[in-house]
Coordinates of C-alpha atoms in Angstrom, one line a residue:
Chain F
X1 CA 92.0 86.2 84.1
X2 CA 91.8 87.8 81.3
X3 CA 88.7 88.2 78.3
X4 CA 91.0 88.1 74.8
X5 CA 88.4 88.5 72.5
X6 CA 84.6 88.9 72.4
X7 CA 81.4 88.8 69.7
X8 CA 78.4 90.3 69.6
X9 CA 76.1 90.0 66.8
X10 CA 72.4 91.8 67.3
X11 CA 73.6 92.4 70.5
X12 CA 71.5 95.5 72.6
X13 CA 72.2 98.1 70.1
X14 CA 75.5 96.4 68.6
X15 CA 74.3 94.9 65.1
X16 CA 78.1 93.4 64.3
X17 CA 81.1 94.0 66.4
X18 CA 84.4 91.7 67.4
X19 CA 87.1 92.9 69.7
X20 CA 90.3 91.9 70.7
X21 CA 90.9 92.6 74.6
X22 CA 94.1 93.0 76.4
X23 CA 95.7 92.7 79.8
X24 CA 96.3 96.0 82.1
X25 CA 93.6 98.9 81.3
X26 CA 91.1 98.8 78.8
X27 CA 88.8 101.6 78.3
X28 CA 85.7 102.0 76.7
X29 CA 84.6 106.0 75.9
X30 CA 82.2 107.8 74.1
X31 CA 79.5 110.7 74.4
X32 CA 76.8 109.1 76.6
X33 CA 73.4 107.1 74.4
X34 CA 76.3 105.5 72.3
X35 CA 75.8 101.9 73.5
X36 CA 79.7 101.5 76.5
X37 CA 77.5 100.0 78.9
X38 CA 76.0 97.2 76.5
X39 CA 78.8 96.7 76.0
X40 CA 80.4 96.3 79.4
X41 CA 77.0 94.1 79.8
X42 CA 78.1 91.9 76.8
X43 CA 81.8 91.0 78.6
X44 CA 79.7 91.1 82.1
X45 CA 77.4 88.5 80.3
X46 CA 80.2 86.5 78.2
X47 CA 82.1 85.8 81.6
X48 CA 79.3 85.7 84.3
X49 CA 77.0 83.1 82.4
X50 CA 74.0 85.9 82.9
X51 CA 73.3 88.9 82.4
X52 CA 72.9 92.3 84.6
X53 CA 70.9 91.9 87.8
X54 CA 66.9 92.6 86.5
X55 CA 68.0 93.3 82.5
X56 CA 65.2 90.7 80.9
X57 CA 66.5 88.4 77.6
X58 CA 64.1 90.3 75.0
X59 CA 66.0 93.8 76.1
X60 CA 69.1 92.1 75.4
X61 CA 68.6 91.1 71.4
X62 CA 68.4 94.1 69.4
X63 CA 65.2 95.4 67.9
X64 CA 63.5 93.8 65.3
X65 CA 65.8 90.8 65.4
X66 CA 65.3 87.1 66.6
X67 CA 68.5 86.1 68.2
X68 CA 71.7 87.9 70.1
X69 CA 75.1 86.0 69.7
X70 CA 77.5 86.8 72.1
X71 CA 80.9 85.0 72.3
X72 CA 84.2 85.3 74.3
X73 CA 87.5 83.7 74.7
X74 CA 88.8 83.8 78.5
X75 CA 91.7 83.1 79.0
X76 CA 91.5 81.5 82.5
X77 CA 94.2 78.7 84.5
X78 CA 92.5 75.9 82.4
X79 CA 93.5 77.8 79.5
X80 CA 91.6 78.8 76.6
X81 CA 87.9 78.9 77.2
X82 CA 85.1 79.9 74.5
X83 CA 81.6 80.9 75.8
X84 CA 79.2 80.9 73.7
X85 CA 75.7 82.3 74.4
X86 CA 72.2 82.6 72.0
X87 CA 70.1 84.9 73.7
X88 CA 66.4 84.8 72.4
X89 CA 62.9 86.2 74.1
X90 CA 62.3 82.2 75.4
X91 CA 65.9 82.0 77.3
X92 CA 69.2 81.9 76.9
X93 CA 71.4 78.8 75.5
X94 CA 75.1 79.2 76.9
X95 CA 78.2 76.6 75.7
X96 CA 81.1 76.5 77.3
X97 CA 83.9 74.9 75.4
X98 CA 81.3 73.7 72.4
X99 CA 79.2 72.3 76.1
X100 CA 75.8 72.9 76.8
X101 CA 76.0 74.5 80.1
X102 CA 72.7 73.5 81.8
X103 CA 73.5 75.0 85.5
X104 CA 74.4 78.2 85.5
X105 CA 74.6 77.9 89.3
X106 CA 77.5 75.1 88.8
X107 CA 79.9 77.7 86.6
X108 CA 79.4 81.1 89.4
X109 CA 83.0 81.9 90.3
X110 CA 84.5 80.2 87.4
X111 CA 85.2 83.4 85.6
X112 CA 85.0 85.8 87.9
X113 CA 84.0 88.6 87.5
X114 CA 83.7 92.4 90.3
X115 CA 81.7 94.3 89.1
X116 CA 80.9 98.6 90.0
X117 CA 77.9 99.9 88.9
X118 CA 76.7 104.0 89.6
X119 CA 73.2 101.5 90.7
X120 CA 75.9 99.3 93.0
X121 CA 76.2 102.4 95.8
X122 CA 72.5 100.7 97.0
X123 CA 74.3 98.0 98.6
X124 CA 74.7 100.5 101.3
X125 CA 71.9 102.7 100.6
X126 CA 69.5 100.3 100.0
X127 CA 67.4 98.0 101.8
X128 CA 68.1 94.9 104.1
X129 CA 67.7 92.1 101.2
X130 CA 70.5 94.3 98.8
X131 CA 72.7 94.1 101.3
X132 CA 72.6 90.3 102.5
X133 CA 72.1 89.0 98.6
X134 CA 75.8 91.0 98.3
X135 CA 77.3 88.9 101.3
X136 CA 76.0 86.4 99.5
X137 CA 77.5 86.7 96.4
X138 CA 80.6 87.3 97.4
X139 CA 80.4 84.3 99.6
X140 CA 79.1 82.2 96.8
X141 CA 81.7 83.2 94.4
X142 CA 84.4 81.5 96.9
X143 CA 81.8 78.8 98.3
X144 CA 80.3 77.2 95.4
X145 CA 77.8 75.5 97.4
X146 CA 76.8 78.5 99.5
X147 CA 74.7 79.1 96.2
X148 CA 72.7 75.5 96.1
X149 CA 72.9 75.6 99.6
X150 CA 70.9 79.1 99.5
X151 CA 68.2 77.8 97.4
X152 CA 67.5 74.8 100.2
X153 CA 67.4 76.9 102.4
X154 CA 64.8 79.4 100.6
X155 CA 63.1 76.1 99.5
X156 CA 62.5 74.7 103.2
X157 CA 61.7 79.0 104.4
X158 CA 58.4 78.4 101.8
X159 CA 57.8 74.9 102.8
X160 CA 57.2 75.7 106.4
X161 CA 55.6 79.2 105.4
X162 CA 53.3 77.1 103.2
X163 CA 52.5 75.4 106.1
X164 CA 52.1 78.6 108.3
X165 CA 49.6 79.8 106.0
X166 CA 47.3 76.4 106.0
X167 CA 43.7 77.4 107.3
X168 CA 43.2 74.2 108.7
X169 CA 44.9 73.0 111.8
X170 CA 47.8 72.0 111.5
X171 CA 50.7 69.5 113.8
X172 CA 53.3 71.1 115.7
X173 CA 55.8 68.3 113.5
X174 CA 54.4 69.2 110.1
X175 CA 55.7 72.4 110.4
X176 CA 58.8 71.0 113.1
X177 CA 60.4 69.1 110.2
X178 CA 60.5 72.3 108.0
X179 CA 62.4 74.1 110.9
X180 CA 65.0 71.3 111.0
X181 CA 66.1 71.8 107.5
X182 CA 66.3 75.4 107.9
X183 CA 68.4 75.3 111.5
X184 CA 70.6 72.6 109.4
X185 CA 71.4 74.5 106.4
X186 CA 70.8 78.2 108.0
X187 CA 73.4 77.1 110.5
X188 CA 75.8 76.8 107.0
X189 CA 75.1 80.0 105.8
X190 CA 75.7 82.2 108.6
X191 CA 79.0 80.0 109.4
X192 CA 79.8 81.2 105.6
X193 CA 78.5 84.6 106.1
X194 CA 80.2 85.2 109.6
X195 CA 83.6 84.1 107.8
X196 CA 83.2 86.1 105.5
X197 CA 82.6 89.3 107.6
X198 CA 86.0 89.0 109.5
X199 CA 88.4 88.4 106.4
X200 CA 85.8 91.5 104.2
X201 CA 87.1 93.6 107.3
X202 CA 90.6 92.7 107.4
X203 CA 90.7 93.8 104.1
X204 CA 88.5 96.8 104.9
X205 CA 91.4 97.6 107.2
X206 CA 93.8 97.7 104.4
X207 CA 92.2 99.1 102.0
X208 CA 91.5 101.9 104.5
X209 CA 94.6 101.8 105.5
X210 CA 96.4 102.3 102.5
X211 CA 94.6 105.1 100.8
X212 CA 95.8 107.3 103.8
X213 CA 91.9 107.0 104.8
X214 CA 93.2 105.6 108.3
X215 CA 90.6 108.5 110.3
X216 CA 88.1 106.6 108.2
X217 CA 87.0 103.0 109.8
X218 CA 84.7 100.8 107.7
X219 CA 83.0 97.7 109.2
X220 CA 80.6 94.9 107.8
X221 CA 77.9 93.9 111.0
X222 CA 76.2 90.9 111.3
X223 CA 72.6 91.3 113.1
X224 CA 71.1 88.0 114.1
X225 CA 67.3 87.9 114.1
X226 CA 67.5 85.4 116.3
X227 CA 68.9 85.0 120.0
X228 CA 73.0 83.3 119.1
X229 CA 73.5 80.3 121.1
X230 CA 77.5 78.3 120.9
X231 CA 75.3 75.9 118.5
X232 CA 73.7 78.4 115.4
X233 CA 71.5 74.9 114.4
X234 CA 70.2 74.4 118.3
X235 CA 69.6 78.6 118.2
X236 CA 67.8 78.0 114.9
X237 CA 65.3 75.3 116.0
X238 CA 64.5 77.1 119.5
X239 CA 64.4 80.9 117.5
X240 CA 61.8 79.0 115.0
X241 CA 60.6 76.9 117.6
X242 CA 59.5 80.0 120.1
X243 CA 58.2 82.1 117.4
X244 CA 55.8 79.5 115.9
X245 CA 52.7 80.9 117.6
X246 CA 53.3 84.6 116.3
X247 CA 54.5 82.3 112.5
X248 CA 51.6 80.9 112.1
X249 CA 49.4 84.4 112.9
X250 CA 51.8 86.4 110.5
X251 CA 51.9 83.5 107.8
X252 CA 55.3 83.3 107.4
X253 CA 59.1 82.9 108.3
X254 CA 59.7 85.8 110.4
X255 CA 63.2 84.7 112.2
X256 CA 66.1 82.4 110.3
X257 CA 69.5 83.8 108.3
X258 CA 66.8 85.1 105.4
X259 CA 65.9 87.8 108.3
X260 CA 69.8 88.5 109.1
X261 CA 70.9 92.2 108.6
X262 CA 73.6 92.7 107.2
X263 CA 75.4 96.3 108.0
X264 CA 77.6 98.5 106.9
X265 CA 79.4 100.8 109.8
X266 CA 81.7 103.6 108.4
X267 CA 82.9 105.5 111.5
X268 CA 80.7 102.9 114.1
X269 CA 77.7 104.8 112.5
X270 CA 75.6 102.7 109.9
X271 CA 76.1 103.9 107.2
X272 CA 72.7 103.3 105.1
X273 CA 71.6 106.0 107.1
X274 CA 74.6 108.2 108.1
X275 CA 77.3 108.2 104.9
X276 CA 77.0 111.0 102.6
X277 CA 76.4 110.1 98.8
X278 CA 80.3 110.5 97.8
X279 CA 80.9 108.3 101.0
X280 CA 78.4 105.5 100.0
X281 CA 80.8 105.3 96.7
X282 CA 83.9 105.2 98.5
X283 CA 82.5 102.7 100.3
X284 CA 81.1 100.4 97.6
X285 CA 84.1 100.9 96.1
X286 CA 86.3 99.9 99.4
X287 CA 84.4 96.3 99.1
X288 CA 85.0 95.7 95.5
X289 CA 88.8 96.5 96.4
X290 CA 88.4 93.7 99.5
X291 CA 86.3 91.7 97.3
X292 CA 89.0 91.2 94.4
X293 CA 92.0 90.9 97.4
X294 CA 89.3 87.9 98.7
X295 CA 88.7 86.4 95.6
X296 CA 92.8 86.3 94.6
X297 CA 93.8 85.1 98.1
X298 CA 91.0 82.0 98.0
X299 CA 91.7 81.6 94.4
X300 CA 95.1 83.3 93.5
X301 CA 93.9 84.6 90.1
X302 CA 93.0 88.4 89.2
X303 CA 89.2 88.7 88.6
X304 CA 88.1 90.9 85.6
X305 CA 87.0 94.3 87.0
X306 CA 84.7 96.5 85.4
X307 CA 83.5 100.2 86.4
X308 CA 80.6 101.6 84.6
X309 CA 80.6 105.9 84.3
X310 CA 82.1 105.8 88.3
X311 CA 83.7 108.8 88.3
X312 CA 80.7 110.7 87.7
X313 CA 79.8 111.9 91.1
X314 CA 83.4 111.5 92.4
X315 CA 84.8 114.6 93.8
X316 CA 88.4 114.8 93.3
X317 CA 89.7 113.7 96.9
X318 CA 87.5 110.3 96.1
X319 CA 88.6 110.1 92.5
X320 CA 92.5 109.5 93.9
X321 CA 90.7 106.7 96.2
X322 CA 88.9 105.1 93.0
X323 CA 92.4 105.8 90.6
X324 CA 94.8 104.1 93.5
X325 CA 92.7 101.3 93.6
X326 CA 92.8 100.8 90.2
X327 CA 97.0 101.4 89.6
X328 CA 97.1 98.4 92.1
X329 CA 95.2 96.3 91.0
X330 CA 97.0 93.7 88.0
X331 CA 94.5 92.4 86.1
X332 CA 92.1 93.3 83.6
X333 CA 90.0 96.2 83.9
X334 CA 87.2 97.5 82.0
X335 CA 86.2 100.8 82.4
X336 CA 83.6 103.0 80.8
X337 CA 84.1 106.6 80.7
X338 CA 82.5 110.0 78.6
X339 CA 86.1 111.2 78.5
X340 CA 88.9 109.0 77.9
X341 CA 91.2 111.5 78.8
X342 CA 90.1 111.9 83.2
X343 CA 91.4 107.8 83.3
X344 CA 95.4 108.1 84.4
X345 CA 97.5 106.0 82.0
X346 CA 99.1 103.7 84.2
X347 CA 100.5 100.6 82.5
X348 CA 98.7 99.0 79.6
X349 CA 96.2 101.1 77.8
X350 CA 93.7 100.5 75.2
X351 CA 91.1 102.8 74.3
X352 CA 87.7 101.9 72.5
X353 CA 85.5 104.9 71.1
X354 CA 81.5 104.2 70.9
X355 CA 79.1 106.1 68.7
X356 CA 76.7 104.5 68.5
X357 CA 76.8 100.9 67.9
X358 CA 80.1 101.0 66.1
X359 CA 83.4 100.9 68.0
X360 CA 86.7 102.1 67.3
X361 CA 90.0 100.4 68.7
X362 CA 92.7 102.4 69.7
X363 CA 90.7 105.4 69.2
Chain G
X1 CA 49.0 67.3 64.3
X2 CA 48.4 65.6 60.4
X3 CA 51.5 65.5 59.0
X4 CA 51.1 66.1 54.7
X5 CA 52.1 62.8 53.0
X6 CA 51.7 60.7 56.5
X7 CA 49.2 58.4 57.2
X8 CA 47.3 58.9 60.2
X9 CA 48.4 55.6 61.9
X10 CA 51.7 56.8 61.8
X11 CA 51.4 60.2 62.7
X12 CA 49.1 59.3 66.0
X13 CA 52.2 57.0 66.6
X14 CA 54.7 59.5 66.6
X15 CA 52.6 62.2 68.3
X16 CA 52.2 59.6 71.1
X17 CA 55.6 59.0 71.4
X18 CA 56.8 62.4 71.4
X19 CA 54.5 62.4 75.0
X20 CA 57.2 60.0 76.2
X21 CA 60.0 61.7 78.1
X22 CA 63.0 62.7 76.8
X23 CA 61.4 61.8 73.4
X24 CA 61.1 65.0 71.0
X25 CA 59.5 64.7 67.6
X26 CA 62.4 63.8 65.4
X27 CA 63.2 61.1 67.8
X28 CA 59.5 60.1 68.1
X29 CA 59.5 60.2 64.1
X30 CA 62.1 58.0 63.5
X31 CA 61.4 55.2 66.6
X32 CA 57.8 55.4 64.4
X33 CA 58.7 54.4 61.2
X34 CA 61.5 51.9 62.6
X35 CA 57.8 50.0 64.4
X36 CA 56.5 50.8 60.9
X37 CA 59.2 48.3 59.2
X38 CA 59.5 45.8 61.8
X39 CA 57.5 43.0 61.6
X40 CA 53.9 42.5 62.8
X41 CA 54.8 40.2 65.8
X42 CA 56.8 42.8 67.2
X43 CA 54.6 45.9 66.8
X44 CA 51.9 42.7 68.7
X45 CA 54.5 42.1 71.8
X46 CA 55.4 46.0 71.6
X47 CA 52.0 46.9 72.2
X48 CA 50.6 44.2 74.6
X49 CA 54.7 44.7 76.6
X50 CA 52.8 48.4 77.4
X51 CA 49.2 47.4 77.7
X52 CA 50.2 44.6 80.4
X53 CA 52.2 47.1 83.0
X54 CA 48.6 48.6 82.8
X55 CA 47.0 45.5 83.8
X56 CA 48.9 42.5 85.2
X57 CA 51.2 45.2 87.4
X58 CA 48.9 45.6 91.2
X59 CA 50.8 47.3 94.4
X60 CA 52.3 45.2 97.0
X61 CA 49.7 45.4 99.8
X62 CA 52.8 45.0 102.1
X63 CA 55.7 47.3 100.9
X64 CA 53.6 48.8 98.2
X65 CA 56.7 48.1 95.4
X66 CA 55.0 47.3 92.2
X67 CA 54.3 43.5 91.7
X68 CA 52.9 41.2 89.5
X69 CA 51.4 38.8 92.5
X70 CA 50.6 40.6 96.1
X71 CA 53.0 40.2 98.1
X72 CA 55.2 40.6 96.4
X73 CA 58.3 38.4 96.0
X74 CA 60.8 40.0 98.1
X75 CA 58.0 39.9 100.7
X76 CA 57.5 36.5 100.7
X77 CA 61.0 35.0 100.1
X78 CA 61.6 34.0 102.9
X79 CA 65.7 34.2 103.0
X80 CA 65.3 37.8 104.0
X81 CA 65.6 39.1 107.4
X82 CA 61.5 40.5 108.4
X83 CA 63.3 42.5 111.4
X84 CA 65.1 44.7 109.3
X85 CA 63.0 47.5 106.9
X86 CA 64.2 49.8 104.3
X87 CA 62.5 52.8 103.8
X88 CA 62.5 54.2 100.3
X89 CA 60.5 57.4 97.8
X90 CA 60.0 55.0 95.0
X91 CA 60.3 51.8 93.4
X92 CA 62.9 52.9 91.3
X93 CA 65.1 53.6 94.8
X94 CA 64.4 50.3 95.5
X95 CA 65.9 48.7 92.3
X96 CA 68.9 50.7 93.1
X97 CA 69.4 49.3 97.0
X98 CA 69.0 46.0 95.8
X99 CA 72.0 46.2 92.9
X100 CA 73.7 47.3 95.4
X101 CA 73.1 43.4 97.3
X102 CA 74.0 44.9 100.6
X103 CA 70.5 44.4 101.7
X104 CA 68.8 41.6 103.0
X105 CA 66.0 43.1 105.0
X106 CA 62.7 43.5 103.5
X107 CA 61.4 47.1 101.8
X108 CA 58.7 49.5 102.6
X109 CA 57.8 52.5 99.6
X110 CA 56.3 55.9 100.1
X111 CA 55.3 56.8 96.9
X112 CA 56.6 60.3 97.2
X113 CA 58.2 62.9 100.1
X114 CA 56.5 65.4 101.6
X115 CA 56.2 68.9 100.3
X116 CA 53.7 71.0 101.0
X117 CA 54.0 73.0 98.2
X118 CA 53.4 70.6 95.6
X119 CA 50.2 69.8 98.1
X120 CA 51.7 67.0 99.1
X121 CA 51.6 65.7 103.5
X122 CA 52.2 62.8 105.1
X123 CA 48.3 61.9 104.7
X124 CA 49.3 61.2 100.9
X125 CA 52.2 58.6 101.2
X126 CA 51.9 54.8 102.8
X127 CA 53.5 56.2 106.0
X128 CA 50.0 55.6 108.0
X129 CA 50.9 51.6 106.6
X130 CA 54.2 52.1 107.5
X131 CA 53.2 53.0 111.1
X132 CA 50.9 50.1 110.9
X133 CA 53.8 48.0 109.8
X134 CA 56.6 48.6 112.4
X135 CA 53.7 47.4 115.0
X136 CA 52.4 44.8 114.2
X137 CA 55.2 42.5 113.0
X138 CA 58.5 42.0 114.7
X139 CA 60.9 44.9 113.4
X140 CA 64.2 45.7 114.8
X141 CA 65.1 48.2 112.5
X142 CA 64.3 51.1 109.7
X143 CA 66.6 52.6 108.2
X144 CA 65.5 55.6 106.3
X145 CA 66.9 55.6 102.7
X146 CA 64.5 59.3 101.3
X147 CA 67.1 61.2 98.9
X148 CA 69.1 64.0 100.0
X149 CA 67.0 67.0 99.3
X150 CA 65.3 69.0 101.8
X151 CA 62.2 66.8 101.5
X152 CA 64.1 64.3 101.4
X153 CA 65.5 64.9 104.6
X154 CA 62.1 66.6 106.0
X155 CA 60.8 63.5 105.3
X156 CA 63.5 61.4 107.1
X157 CA 62.6 63.5 110.6
X158 CA 58.7 63.0 110.1
X159 CA 59.6 59.1 109.8
X160 CA 61.8 58.6 112.8
X161 CA 60.1 61.4 114.8
X162 CA 57.0 59.0 114.2
X163 CA 58.5 55.8 114.6
X164 CA 61.5 56.2 117.3
X165 CA 58.2 56.7 119.9
X166 CA 57.4 53.1 118.9
X167 CA 60.8 51.8 120.8
X168 CA 62.2 51.0 117.4
X169 CA 65.8 51.4 116.0
X170 CA 65.7 54.2 113.4
X171 CA 68.7 54.9 111.1
X172 CA 69.8 57.3 108.2
X173 CA 72.2 55.9 105.6
X174 CA 75.4 57.7 105.5
X175 CA 76.5 60.2 103.2
X176 CA 79.9 59.8 101.8
X177 CA 82.4 60.4 99.1
X178 CA 81.8 58.0 96.4
X179 CA 83.9 54.4 96.3
X180 CA 86.7 55.0 93.6
X181 CA 86.3 58.7 93.7
X182 CA 89.0 61.1 93.8
X183 CA 88.9 63.5 97.2
X184 CA 89.3 66.3 95.0
X185 CA 86.4 66.4 92.3
X186 CA 84.0 65.6 95.5
X187 CA 82.0 68.7 95.9
X188 CA 82.3 70.7 99.3
X189 CA 79.4 70.2 100.9
X190 CA 79.5 66.5 100.1
X191 CA 83.1 66.1 101.0
X192 CA 82.4 68.3 104.5
X193 CA 79.8 65.6 105.4
X194 CA 81.5 62.8 104.8
X195 CA 84.7 64.3 107.0
X196 CA 81.7 65.6 110.4
X197 CA 80.7 61.5 110.0
X198 CA 84.1 60.1 110.0
X199 CA 84.7 56.8 111.2
X200 CA 87.3 55.5 113.7
X201 CA 89.7 53.0 112.4

């Protein structure tokens, strides 16, 4: 997979931009606050058809403008694709090969990007929700059905919670019909998560082993919020019915896959509590490296790798881990950095100098 | 909205038409002008057709499908098997099943699905009536043909738990691959379900 060309109009701090990109390494460099990350975000948007999480449409449109246009040409297994995105305050309009895209989630993983932001350390250090979401996003990129089932699952939980929250007396049956849905869909979700964790752990062992950090072992762990039985759906159903009285008091559902705990163990210890800043960053990097390998194993293609300002906060030893990961990767990479010379030149290397919303290729 | 240069009646018609689902203002304008240019006879027949959908259509007191006379044509058809009932969400679902020509029993229309978030409980649907029908008539099987989304499935669970205790066979329509469909283009959820519910040959 490769982004061949990107054009922007009135996007963030870019008035107008048209750039070719290359296989191998694309280094976006320049001083701080010139628009390096904005450019990376545009790459992410045009491939993934959605902006960085938490970014509002109104923030994507250049100050004082009505709309921004983002256009990309992406080469994938099925040939050259054109993605057009018009961003307005009220919403985004996306076209793939001139056809309007109604459901972004249907295209999730089509042009897969693996993104590494400094804030991704939250995957390790942040809350349970962040870790669950991360795992689910990796599963979704490989199994599109997961996205739909997560949505259906959430819907069933909301329906059950609504019943639990009612002041008047509710019949057991009127809650159990949602238990049934939660159990049925939840079992599929947990199944896929556990399968994914197994593959993840194999890849993590490879990644850590290959980088001479075999003294460190990293694993993903899964903690059930319910008592696990041979039949997952049955186990969820039982847990829900056992917890009905207490759930009724609290007004929400306290067991099920939405309460399961995804954790990372570094040398057998809970990374969210014991890992240092540097260790956590490395772990995130190893996760992303594993993600790339998993995606390639399942689909036969390399995702596009985006790395934002990753060398900051990494000491020399950990940088070598990063650069080794980079040099092994045969797909297209976008990296932002304040100093292009800190990125080791291996293979194809193209640099782009960003200076207050203008980009000079080859500089 | 008053449109300059447009007589009020046409402007009004555009307004009304654009309230219809799937009709934008441009389309509404096109339709309004078409009606304006047509004969007066057409305009009268169109407006009476619209009025009659409200004045002449009632609900069948047996199956709750829309009908002109009660009981409806399907319920009073002696060639249909009164011992098998097919339960659907909406009249349109009934039409779809009728088109298949596969079903020769009778119907029961729920007029919705259970969805607490939308304030719809079992008591808001024609479930009470279904149960009393099941108790009153000699019914051997009830086929549940609600949708396959979360609410449709939950409603199916509710129905089966309510009907089974009456000693009536309760079944759910099967999920599967569309006839004539290529396996490679079928989404993994449907395909997974079709594999799990496979049949002996």
